[in-house]
Coordinates of C-alpha atoms in Angstrom, one line a residue:
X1 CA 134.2 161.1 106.1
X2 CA 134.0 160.1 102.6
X3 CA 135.8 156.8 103.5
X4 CA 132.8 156.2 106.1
X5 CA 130.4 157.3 103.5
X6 CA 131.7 154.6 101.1
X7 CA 132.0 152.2 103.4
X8 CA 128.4 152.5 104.6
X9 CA 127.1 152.7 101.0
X10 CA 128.4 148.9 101.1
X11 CA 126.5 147.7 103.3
X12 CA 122.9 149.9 102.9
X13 CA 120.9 150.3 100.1
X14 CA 118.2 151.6 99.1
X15 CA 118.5 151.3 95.0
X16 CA 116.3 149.1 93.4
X17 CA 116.9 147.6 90.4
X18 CA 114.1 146.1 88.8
X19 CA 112.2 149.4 89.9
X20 CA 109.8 148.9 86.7
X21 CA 110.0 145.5 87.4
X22 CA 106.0 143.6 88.3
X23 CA 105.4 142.2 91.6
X24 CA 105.9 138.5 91.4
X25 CA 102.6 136.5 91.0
X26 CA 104.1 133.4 93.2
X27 CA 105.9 134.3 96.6
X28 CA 109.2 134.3 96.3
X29 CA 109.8 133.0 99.5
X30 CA 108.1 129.9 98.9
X31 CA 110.8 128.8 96.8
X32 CA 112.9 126.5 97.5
X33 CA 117.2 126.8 97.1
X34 CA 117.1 124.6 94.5
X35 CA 114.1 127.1 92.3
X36 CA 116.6 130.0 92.1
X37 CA 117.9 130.1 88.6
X38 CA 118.8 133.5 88.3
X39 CA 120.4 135.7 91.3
X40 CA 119.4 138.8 90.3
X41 CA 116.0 138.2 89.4
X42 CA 115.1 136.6 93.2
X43 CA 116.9 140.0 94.8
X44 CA 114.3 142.1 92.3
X45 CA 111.5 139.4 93.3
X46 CA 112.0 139.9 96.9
X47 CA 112.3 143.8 96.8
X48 CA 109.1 144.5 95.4
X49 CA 107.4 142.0 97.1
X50 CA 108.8 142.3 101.1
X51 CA 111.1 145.7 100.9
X52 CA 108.6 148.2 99.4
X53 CA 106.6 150.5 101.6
X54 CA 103.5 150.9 99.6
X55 CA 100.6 150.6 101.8
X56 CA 100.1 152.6 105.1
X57 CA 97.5 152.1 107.7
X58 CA 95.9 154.2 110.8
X59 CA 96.8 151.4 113.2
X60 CA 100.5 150.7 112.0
X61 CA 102.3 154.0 110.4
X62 CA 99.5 156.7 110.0
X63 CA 99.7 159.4 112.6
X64 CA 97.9 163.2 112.3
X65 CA 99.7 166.3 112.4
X66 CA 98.8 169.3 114.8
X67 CA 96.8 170.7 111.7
X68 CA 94.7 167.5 111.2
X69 CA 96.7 166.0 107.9
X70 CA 97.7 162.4 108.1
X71 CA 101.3 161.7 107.7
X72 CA 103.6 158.7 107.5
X73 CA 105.9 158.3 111.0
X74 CA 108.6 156.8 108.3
X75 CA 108.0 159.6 106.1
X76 CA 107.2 157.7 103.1
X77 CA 107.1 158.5 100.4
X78 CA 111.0 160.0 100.7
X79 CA 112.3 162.2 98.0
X80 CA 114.9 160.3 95.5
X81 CA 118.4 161.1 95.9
X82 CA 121.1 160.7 93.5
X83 CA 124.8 160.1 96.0
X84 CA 125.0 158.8 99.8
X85 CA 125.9 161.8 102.1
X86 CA 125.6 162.1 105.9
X87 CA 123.7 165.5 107.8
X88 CA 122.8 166.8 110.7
X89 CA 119.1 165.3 111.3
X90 CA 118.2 168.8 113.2
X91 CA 119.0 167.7 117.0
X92 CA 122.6 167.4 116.7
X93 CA 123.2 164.2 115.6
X94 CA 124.3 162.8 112.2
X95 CA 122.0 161.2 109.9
X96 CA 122.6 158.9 107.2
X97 CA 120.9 159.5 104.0
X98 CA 121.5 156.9 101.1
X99 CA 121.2 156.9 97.5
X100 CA 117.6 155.7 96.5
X101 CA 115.9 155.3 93.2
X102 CA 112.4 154.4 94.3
X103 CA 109.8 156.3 96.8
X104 CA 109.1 153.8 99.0
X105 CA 112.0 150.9 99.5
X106 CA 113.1 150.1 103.0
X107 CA 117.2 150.3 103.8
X108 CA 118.4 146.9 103.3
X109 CA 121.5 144.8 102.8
X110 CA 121.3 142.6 99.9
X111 CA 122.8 139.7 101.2
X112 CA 120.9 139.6 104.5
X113 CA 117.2 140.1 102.4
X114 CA 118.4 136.8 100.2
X115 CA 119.9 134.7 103.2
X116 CA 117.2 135.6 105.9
X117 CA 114.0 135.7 102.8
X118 CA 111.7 138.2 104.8
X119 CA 111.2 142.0 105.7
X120 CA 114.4 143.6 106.6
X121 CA 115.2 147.2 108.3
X122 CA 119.1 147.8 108.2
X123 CA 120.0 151.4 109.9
X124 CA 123.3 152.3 110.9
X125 CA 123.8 153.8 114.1
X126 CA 126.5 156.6 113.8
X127 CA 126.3 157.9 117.6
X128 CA 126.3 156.9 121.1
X129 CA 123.3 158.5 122.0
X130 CA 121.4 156.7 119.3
X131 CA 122.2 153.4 120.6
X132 CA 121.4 154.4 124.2
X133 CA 118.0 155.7 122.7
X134 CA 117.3 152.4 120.2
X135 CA 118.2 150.1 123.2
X136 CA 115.9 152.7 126.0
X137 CA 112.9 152.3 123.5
X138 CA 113.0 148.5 122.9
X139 CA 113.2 147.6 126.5
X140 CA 110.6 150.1 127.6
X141 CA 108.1 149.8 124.5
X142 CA 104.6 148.8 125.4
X143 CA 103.2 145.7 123.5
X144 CA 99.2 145.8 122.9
X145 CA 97.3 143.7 125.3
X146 CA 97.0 139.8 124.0
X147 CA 93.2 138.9 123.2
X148 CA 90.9 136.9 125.0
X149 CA 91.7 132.9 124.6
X150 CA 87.9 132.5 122.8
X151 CA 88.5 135.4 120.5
X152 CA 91.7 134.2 119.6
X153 CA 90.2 130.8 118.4
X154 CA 87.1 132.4 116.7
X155 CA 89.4 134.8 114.8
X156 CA 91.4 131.3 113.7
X157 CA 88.4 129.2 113.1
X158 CA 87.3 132.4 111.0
X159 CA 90.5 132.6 109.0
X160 CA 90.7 128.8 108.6
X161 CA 88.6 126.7 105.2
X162 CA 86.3 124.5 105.9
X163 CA 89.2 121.4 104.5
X164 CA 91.6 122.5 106.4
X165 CA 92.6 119.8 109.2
X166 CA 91.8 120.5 113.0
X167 CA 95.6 119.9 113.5
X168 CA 96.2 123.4 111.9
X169 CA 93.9 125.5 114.0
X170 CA 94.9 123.9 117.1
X171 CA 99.1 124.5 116.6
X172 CA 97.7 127.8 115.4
X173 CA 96.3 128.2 119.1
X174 CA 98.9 126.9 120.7
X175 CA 101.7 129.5 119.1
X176 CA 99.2 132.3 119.9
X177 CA 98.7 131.2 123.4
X178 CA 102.6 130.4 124.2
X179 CA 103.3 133.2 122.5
X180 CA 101.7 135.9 124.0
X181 CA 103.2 137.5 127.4
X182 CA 101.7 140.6 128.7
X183 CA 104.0 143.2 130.6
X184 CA 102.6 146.4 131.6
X185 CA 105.0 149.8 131.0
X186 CA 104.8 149.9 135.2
X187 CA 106.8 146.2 135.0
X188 CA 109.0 147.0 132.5
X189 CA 110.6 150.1 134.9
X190 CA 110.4 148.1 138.5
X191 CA 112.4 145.5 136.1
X192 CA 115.0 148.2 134.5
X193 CA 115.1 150.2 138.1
X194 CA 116.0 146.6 139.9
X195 CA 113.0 147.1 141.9
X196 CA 111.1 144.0 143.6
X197 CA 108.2 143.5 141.8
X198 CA 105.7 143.0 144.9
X199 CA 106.0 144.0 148.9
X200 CA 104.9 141.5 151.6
X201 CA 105.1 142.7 155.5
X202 CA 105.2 139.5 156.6
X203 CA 107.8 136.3 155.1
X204 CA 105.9 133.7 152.9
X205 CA 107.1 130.2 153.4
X206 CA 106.4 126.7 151.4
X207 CA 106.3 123.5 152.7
X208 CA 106.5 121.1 150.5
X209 CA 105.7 117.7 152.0
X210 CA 104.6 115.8 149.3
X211 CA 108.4 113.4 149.7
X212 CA 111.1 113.5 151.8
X213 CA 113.5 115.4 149.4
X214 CA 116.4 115.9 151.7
X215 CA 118.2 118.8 149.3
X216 CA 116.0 121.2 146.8
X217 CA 117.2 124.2 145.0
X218 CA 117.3 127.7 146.8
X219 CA 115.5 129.5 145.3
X220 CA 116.4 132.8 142.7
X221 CA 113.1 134.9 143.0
X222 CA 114.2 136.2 146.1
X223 CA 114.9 140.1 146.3
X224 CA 117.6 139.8 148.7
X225 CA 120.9 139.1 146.8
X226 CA 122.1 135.1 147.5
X227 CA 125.9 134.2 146.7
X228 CA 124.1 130.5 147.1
X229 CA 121.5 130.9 144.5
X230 CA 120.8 128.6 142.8
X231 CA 122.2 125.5 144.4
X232 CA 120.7 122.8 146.6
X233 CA 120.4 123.2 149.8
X234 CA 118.3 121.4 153.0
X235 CA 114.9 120.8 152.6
X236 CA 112.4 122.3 155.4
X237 CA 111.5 118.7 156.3
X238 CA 115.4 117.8 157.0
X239 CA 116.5 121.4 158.1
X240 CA 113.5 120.6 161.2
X241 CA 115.1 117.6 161.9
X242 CA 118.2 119.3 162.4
X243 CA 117.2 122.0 164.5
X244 CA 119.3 122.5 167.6
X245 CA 118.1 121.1 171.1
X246 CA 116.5 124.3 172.6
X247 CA 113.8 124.1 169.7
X248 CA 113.2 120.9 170.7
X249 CA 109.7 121.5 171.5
X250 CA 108.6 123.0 168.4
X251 CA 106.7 121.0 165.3
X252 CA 107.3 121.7 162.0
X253 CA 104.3 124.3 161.7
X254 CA 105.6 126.0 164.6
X255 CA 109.1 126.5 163.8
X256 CA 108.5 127.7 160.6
X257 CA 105.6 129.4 161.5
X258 CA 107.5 131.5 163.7
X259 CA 111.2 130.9 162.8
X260 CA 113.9 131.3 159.9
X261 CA 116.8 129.6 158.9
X262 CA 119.4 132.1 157.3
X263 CA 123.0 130.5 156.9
X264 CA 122.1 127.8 158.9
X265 CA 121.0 129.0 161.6
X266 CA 117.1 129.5 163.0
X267 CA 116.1 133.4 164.2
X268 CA 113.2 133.8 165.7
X269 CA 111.1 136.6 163.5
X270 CA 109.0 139.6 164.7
X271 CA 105.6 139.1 163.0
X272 CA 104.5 135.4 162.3
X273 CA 104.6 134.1 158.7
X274 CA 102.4 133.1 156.7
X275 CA 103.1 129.3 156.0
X276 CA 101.6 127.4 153.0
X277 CA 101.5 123.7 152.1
X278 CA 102.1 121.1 149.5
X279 CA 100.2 119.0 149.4
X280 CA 97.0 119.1 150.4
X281 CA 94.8 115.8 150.4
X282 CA 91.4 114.8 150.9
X283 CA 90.4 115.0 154.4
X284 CA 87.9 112.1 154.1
X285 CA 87.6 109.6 156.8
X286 CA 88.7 106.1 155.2
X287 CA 88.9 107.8 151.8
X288 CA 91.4 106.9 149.5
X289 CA 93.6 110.0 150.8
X290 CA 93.2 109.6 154.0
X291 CA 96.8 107.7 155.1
X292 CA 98.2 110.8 153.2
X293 CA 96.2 113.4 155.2
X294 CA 97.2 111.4 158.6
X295 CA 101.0 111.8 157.2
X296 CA 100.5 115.6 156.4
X297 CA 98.7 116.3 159.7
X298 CA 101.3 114.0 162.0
X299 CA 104.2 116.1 160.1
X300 CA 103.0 119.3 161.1
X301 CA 102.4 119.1 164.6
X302 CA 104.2 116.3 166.2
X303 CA 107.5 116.8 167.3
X304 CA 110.0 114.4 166.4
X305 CA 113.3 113.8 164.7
X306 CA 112.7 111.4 161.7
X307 CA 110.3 109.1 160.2
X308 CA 111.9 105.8 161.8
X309 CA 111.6 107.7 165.2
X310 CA 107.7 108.5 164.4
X311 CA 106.8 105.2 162.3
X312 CA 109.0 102.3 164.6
X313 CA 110.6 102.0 161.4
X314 CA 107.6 101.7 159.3
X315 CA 105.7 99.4 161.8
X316 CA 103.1 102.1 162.2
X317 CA 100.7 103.4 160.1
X318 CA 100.0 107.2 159.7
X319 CA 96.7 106.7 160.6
X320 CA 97.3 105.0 163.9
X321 CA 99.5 107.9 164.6
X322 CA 97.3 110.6 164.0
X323 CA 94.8 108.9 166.2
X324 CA 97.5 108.5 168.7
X325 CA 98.4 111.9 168.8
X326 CA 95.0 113.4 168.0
X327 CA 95.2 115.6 171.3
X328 CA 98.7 117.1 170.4
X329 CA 97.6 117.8 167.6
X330 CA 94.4 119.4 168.0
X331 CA 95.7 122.1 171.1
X332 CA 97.5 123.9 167.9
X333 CA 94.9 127.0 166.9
X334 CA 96.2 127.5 163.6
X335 CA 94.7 124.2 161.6
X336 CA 95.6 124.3 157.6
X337 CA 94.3 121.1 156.4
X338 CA 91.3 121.1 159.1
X339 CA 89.4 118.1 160.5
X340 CA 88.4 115.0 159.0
X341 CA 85.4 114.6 157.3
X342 CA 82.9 112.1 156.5
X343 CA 82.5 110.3 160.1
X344 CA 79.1 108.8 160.8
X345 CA 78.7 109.6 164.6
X346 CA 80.2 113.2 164.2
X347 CA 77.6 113.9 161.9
X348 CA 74.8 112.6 163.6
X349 CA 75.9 114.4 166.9
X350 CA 76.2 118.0 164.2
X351 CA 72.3 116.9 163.1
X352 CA 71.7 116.3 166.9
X353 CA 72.6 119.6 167.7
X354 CA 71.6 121.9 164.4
X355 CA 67.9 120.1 165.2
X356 CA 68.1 121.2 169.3
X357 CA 69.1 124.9 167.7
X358 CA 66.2 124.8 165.2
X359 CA 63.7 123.5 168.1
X360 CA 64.8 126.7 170.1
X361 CA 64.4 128.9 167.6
X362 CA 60.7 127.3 167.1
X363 CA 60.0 128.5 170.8
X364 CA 61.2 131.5 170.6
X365 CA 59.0 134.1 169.0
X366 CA 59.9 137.1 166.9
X367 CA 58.4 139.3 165.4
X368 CA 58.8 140.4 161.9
X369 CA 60.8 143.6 162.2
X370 CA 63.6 141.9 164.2
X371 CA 63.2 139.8 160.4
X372 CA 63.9 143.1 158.8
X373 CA 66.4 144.3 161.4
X374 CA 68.7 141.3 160.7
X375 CA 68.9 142.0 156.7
X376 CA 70.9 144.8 157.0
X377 CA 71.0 147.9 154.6
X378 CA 70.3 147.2 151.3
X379 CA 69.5 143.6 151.7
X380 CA 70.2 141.4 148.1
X381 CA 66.8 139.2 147.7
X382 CA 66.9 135.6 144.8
X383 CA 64.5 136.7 143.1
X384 CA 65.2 134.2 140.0
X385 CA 62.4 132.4 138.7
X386 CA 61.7 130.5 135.6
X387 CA 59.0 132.8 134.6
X388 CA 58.8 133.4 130.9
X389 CA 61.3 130.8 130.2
X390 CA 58.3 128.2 130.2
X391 CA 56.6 126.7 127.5
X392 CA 53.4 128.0 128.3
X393 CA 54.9 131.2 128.6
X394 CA 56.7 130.7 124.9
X395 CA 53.6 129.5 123.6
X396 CA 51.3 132.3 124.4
X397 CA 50.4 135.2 121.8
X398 CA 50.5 137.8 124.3
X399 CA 50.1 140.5 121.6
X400 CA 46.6 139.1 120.7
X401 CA 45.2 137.4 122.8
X402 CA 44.1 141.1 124.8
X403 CA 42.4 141.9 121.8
X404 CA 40.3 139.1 121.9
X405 CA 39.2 139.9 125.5
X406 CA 38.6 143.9 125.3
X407 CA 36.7 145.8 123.1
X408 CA 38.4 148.3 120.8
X409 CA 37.2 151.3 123.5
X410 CA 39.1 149.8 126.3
X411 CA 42.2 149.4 124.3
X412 CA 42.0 152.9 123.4
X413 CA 43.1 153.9 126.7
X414 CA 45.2 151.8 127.6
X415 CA 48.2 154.8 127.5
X416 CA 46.0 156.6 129.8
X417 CA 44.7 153.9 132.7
X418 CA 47.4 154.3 134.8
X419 CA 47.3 158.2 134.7
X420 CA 43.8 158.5 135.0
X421 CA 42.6 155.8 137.5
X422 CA 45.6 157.3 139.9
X423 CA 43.7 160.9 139.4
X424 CA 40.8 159.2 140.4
X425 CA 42.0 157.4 143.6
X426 CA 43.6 160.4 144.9
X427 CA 40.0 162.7 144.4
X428 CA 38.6 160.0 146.5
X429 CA 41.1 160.0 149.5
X430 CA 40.3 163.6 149.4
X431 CA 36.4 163.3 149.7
X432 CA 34.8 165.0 152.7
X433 CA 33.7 162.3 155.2
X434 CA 29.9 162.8 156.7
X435 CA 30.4 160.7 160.5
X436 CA 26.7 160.8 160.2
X437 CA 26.7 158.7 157.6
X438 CA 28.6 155.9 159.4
X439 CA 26.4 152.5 159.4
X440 CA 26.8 151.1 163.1
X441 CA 29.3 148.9 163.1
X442 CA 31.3 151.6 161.7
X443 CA 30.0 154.2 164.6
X444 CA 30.9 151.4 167.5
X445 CA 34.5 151.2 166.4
X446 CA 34.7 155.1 165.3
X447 CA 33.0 155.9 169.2
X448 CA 35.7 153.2 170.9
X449 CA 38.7 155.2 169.2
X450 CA 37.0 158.4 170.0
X451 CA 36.3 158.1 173.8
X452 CA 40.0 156.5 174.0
X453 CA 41.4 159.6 172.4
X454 CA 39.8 161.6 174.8
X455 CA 40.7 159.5 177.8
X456 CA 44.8 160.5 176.1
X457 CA 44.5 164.0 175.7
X458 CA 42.7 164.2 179.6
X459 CA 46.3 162.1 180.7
X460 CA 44.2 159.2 181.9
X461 CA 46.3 155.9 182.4
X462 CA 44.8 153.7 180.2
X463 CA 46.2 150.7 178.0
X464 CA 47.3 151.2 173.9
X465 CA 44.3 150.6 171.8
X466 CA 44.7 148.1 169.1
X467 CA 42.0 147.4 166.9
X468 CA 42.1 145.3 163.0
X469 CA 39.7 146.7 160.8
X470 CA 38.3 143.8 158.9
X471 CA 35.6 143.1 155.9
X472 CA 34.8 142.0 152.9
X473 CA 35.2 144.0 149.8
X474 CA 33.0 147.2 149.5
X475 CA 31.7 147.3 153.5
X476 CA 33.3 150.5 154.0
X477 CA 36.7 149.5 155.5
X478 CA 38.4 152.5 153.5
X479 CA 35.6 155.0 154.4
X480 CA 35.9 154.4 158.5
X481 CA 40.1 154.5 158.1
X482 CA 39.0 158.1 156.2
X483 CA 36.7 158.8 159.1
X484 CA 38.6 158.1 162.0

C-alpha cells in the first residue's frame, strides 16, 4: 500500500508552494512560451490564479443542509494534512487523501496545469465501482436549458464596448449557437437503454426526385439493425424502374405508397404509408417552375420504365406530357403537389360559380338566429380596432378636459353614478302601474293584447299576436311594456 501511496503522491498534488505568494496582476495564461523566464514562478502564478478554490456561489458549489446552513458540495475549505494516506470514505470504498498546505487548492498534476495552462481536477480512481459511477453520471448528467437566440445576443452586445468590432460579437454568436445542444434526462436513457427515440404505426418514406441519382446511401437512423448500413444502394426512382412485371401497373406514388423493398424485393404492407416528397415546386401555370412541377407530377403517377421511354428520348417536353396524361393522372385520390394554379379560364369559371352561390344565398332568407346557430359555442369575434392608437386619440387630455365640461358637484359623484342611477332604475321598474292612467294609444294596444289573451285562455284558435311597440323618447313605451 505504501508503494501505491507513493506512487500516487507523484502524480497528485495538492501542496502549494508560493502559498504566501500574491495573485499575479497580469494573467498568466496570456503569456506566451517565449515570456517564461523562471519555471517555478509560472507553476506558483498559475496555482493561485486557476487552482485555488476561493469563491463559492449558490448557483455553482453552494448547497443547504437539512438544518438550513450553507455548505460547500467540495467541502472547501478542507483541513490541512501533513502525509498522503488512503481511508475508507464511509461507504466502503477507499479514498485518497493527499498532502496539502493550503485550504482551498484543487488536486492537480503539475505538469498537466503548465502544459494544458487552465483549471485542472486530477482524481484518481482506486475502484471499480467508482469508475462505473464517474462514467453513469457523465453520460446521464442534465445540462441547463440553452437561452433564447435574442437573449443570447443581448447578453453579448451587453458584455461587448462600444469599440469593439461587430466581427467579435457575431463569432461570439456563432460559438454560442453551434455550441449549444439541448438533451433532455428522458433522451439521454432511450439513448443508454438502445431504445428508438420516436414510434410511428405506419412506415415514412422519402422520395427524392429532385435528379435521377441512381445509387444513394442507406440510411443509419433506422431502428432496425442493417448489416448494409451505410452503403449505397438503389435509389426509389431506379428501384421503380426495376420492379418486376406483375407491378407493372403501379406509378411511383403507388408502389411506394403501398409497397416496400427489403433485400430487394417489394412486400406489399398492411397500412398504407405515409409518402413525402422532394422537391416541391411552384405549381404556377407558365411560371418559371412549371416544367419542373410537370416532371414531378408525370413521375408520380405515370407508369413507365425510364425517362427515354416517357420523353422519346428527350423530344418531349414535361409539360406536353402532363397535358397528355392529365386524365391518368388526375383518377389518383391522393394528390401531394395539387393542381396548377394561375389559369385565366379556371378562375373565371371559380368567380362564375362563387358569384351563382352568393346570388343564392341573396334569395334565400334567414333569419338571424340561424346567424347565431352557425357560430357555435363560444364563438371568437375580431374585435381589433385602431382606437386609441390615433392621433386624435394621443392628442387629447382626457384627464382635463371633463373638468372643463362639469362642475365640481357632478364630479363629486362620479364614484357613485353608477351605483346610484342603477338604484334608481330598478325602484322605477318596480312602480305600481295605474291602467287608468294609459293615454289612448296606449289603451288600444293594452285592450288588443287583452281581448287576445282572453281569446288563449278560452282555447279559441286564433293566430300569434305580434305587435312592435314604437315611439319617440319619453311617449311612454316603457310604461305600456310595465302595463301590459
Amino acid at each position: 500500500m505504501n508503494e501505491v501511496v507513493q506512487y500516487l503522491d507523484n502524480l497528485v498534488t495538492t501542496i502549494n508552494p508560493g502559498l504566501d505568494m500574491p495573485v499575479p496582476e497580469r494573467h498568466p495564461c496570456q503569456k506566451q512560451k517565449s515570456e517564461i523566464r523562471d519555471d517555478q514562478q509560472d507553476y506558483i502564478d498559475l496555482i493561485n490564479k486557476l487552482q485555488r478554490h476561493t469563491r463559492c456561489s449558490p448557483g455553482y458549489c453552494l448547497r443547504i443542509d437539512k438544518e438550513g446552513r450553507q455548505f460547500c458540495r467540495f467541502k472547501y475549505p478542507k483541513k490541512i494534512v501533513e502525509k498522503t494516506f488512503v481511508r475508507d470514505d464511509g461507504h466502503g470504498q477507499p479514498e485518497l487523501v493527499t498532502a496539502r498546505n493550503d485550504l482551498y487548492i484543487n488536486p492537480h498534476s503539475r505538469l498537466q496545469l503548465q502544459g494544458w495552462r487552465a483549471n485542472v481536477d486530477l482524481k484518481p480512481i482506486l475502484s471499480i465501482h467508482a469508475a462505473l459511477q464517474y462514467i453513469s453520471k457523465y453520460a446521464s448528467k442534465a445540462e441547463p436549458r440553452s437561452a433564447a437566440f435574442s437573449d443570447i445576443l443581448n447578453q453579448i452586445l451587453n458584455e461587448s464596448q462600444p469599440e469593439d468590432p461587430l466581427l467579435t460579437s457575431v463569432q461570439k454568436l456563432l460559438l454560442h449557437s453551434v455550441a449549444e445542444w439541448d438533451i433532455s434526462a428522458q433522451e439521454t436513457c432511450h439513448i443508454l437503454l438502445g431504445t428508438p427515440l420516436y414510434h410511428s404505426s405506419r412506415q415514412f418514406v422519402i422520395l427524392n426526385l429532385s435528379n435521377e441519382i441512381p445509387r444513394w446511401i442507406r440510411g443509419t437512423g433506422e431502428s432496425e439493425k442493417s448489416p448494409d448500413s451505410g452503403r449505397t444502394e438503389k435509389s426509389p426512382l431506379v428501384a421503380y424502374w426495376d420492379r418486376p412485371t406483375e407491378l407493372e401497373e403501379f406509378s411511383l406514388f403507388q408502389l411506394y405508397l403501398t409497397h416496400r423493398l427489403v433485400k430487394n424485393r417489394w412486400k406489399e404492407c398492411q397500412k398504407e404509408n405515409i409518402v413525402r416528397i422532394f422537391l416541391r415546386p411552384s405549381p404556377l401555370r407558365e411560371g418559371p417552375q412549371w416544367e419542373d412541377f410537370c416532371h414531378i407530377k408525370v413521375l408520380l403517377h405515370v407508369c413507365h420504365r425510364d425517362l427515354q421511354q416517357l420523353t422519346e428520348n428527350e423530344t418531349i417536353a414535361w409539360s406536353t406530357l402532363y397535358n397528355n396524361h392529365l386524365e391518368e393522372i388526375n383518377t389518383d385520390p391522393i394528390d401531394l403537389l395539387g393542381q396548377p394554379i394561375g389559369n385565366a379560364e379556371n378562375e373565371i369559371v371559380v368567380e362564375e360559380e362563387e358569384q351563382l352561390i352568393e346570388d343564392d344565398e341573396e334569395d334565400e332568407f334567414r333569419f338571424d338566429w340561424m346567424f347565431l346557430a352557425e357560430m357555435g359555442l363560444n364563438p371568437s369575434f375580431n374585435c381589433s380596432s385602431d382606437l386609441g392608437s390615433r392621433d386624435m386619440d394621443r392628442n387629447h387630455d382626457w384627464i382635463n378636459d371633463p373638468r372643463q365640461r362639469y362642475n365640481d358637484t357632478d364630479l363629486r359623484d362620479i364614484d357613485t353614478f353608477i351605483s346610484s342611477d342603477s338604484r334608481i332604475s330598478t325602484e322605477e321598474e318596480n312602480l305600481t302601474v295605474d291602467y287608468q292612467t294609459l293615454n289612448d294609444n296606449q289603451k288600444k294596444v293594452f285592450n288588443r293584447i287583452e281581448s287576445h289573451y282572453h281569446d288563449v285562455l278560452v282555447e279559441h284558435q286564433v293566430e300569434p299576436l305580434r305587435i312592435i311597440v314604437m315611439e319617440t323618447a319619453g311617449t311612454g313605451k316603457t310604461y305600456l311594456i310595465e302595463a301590459i
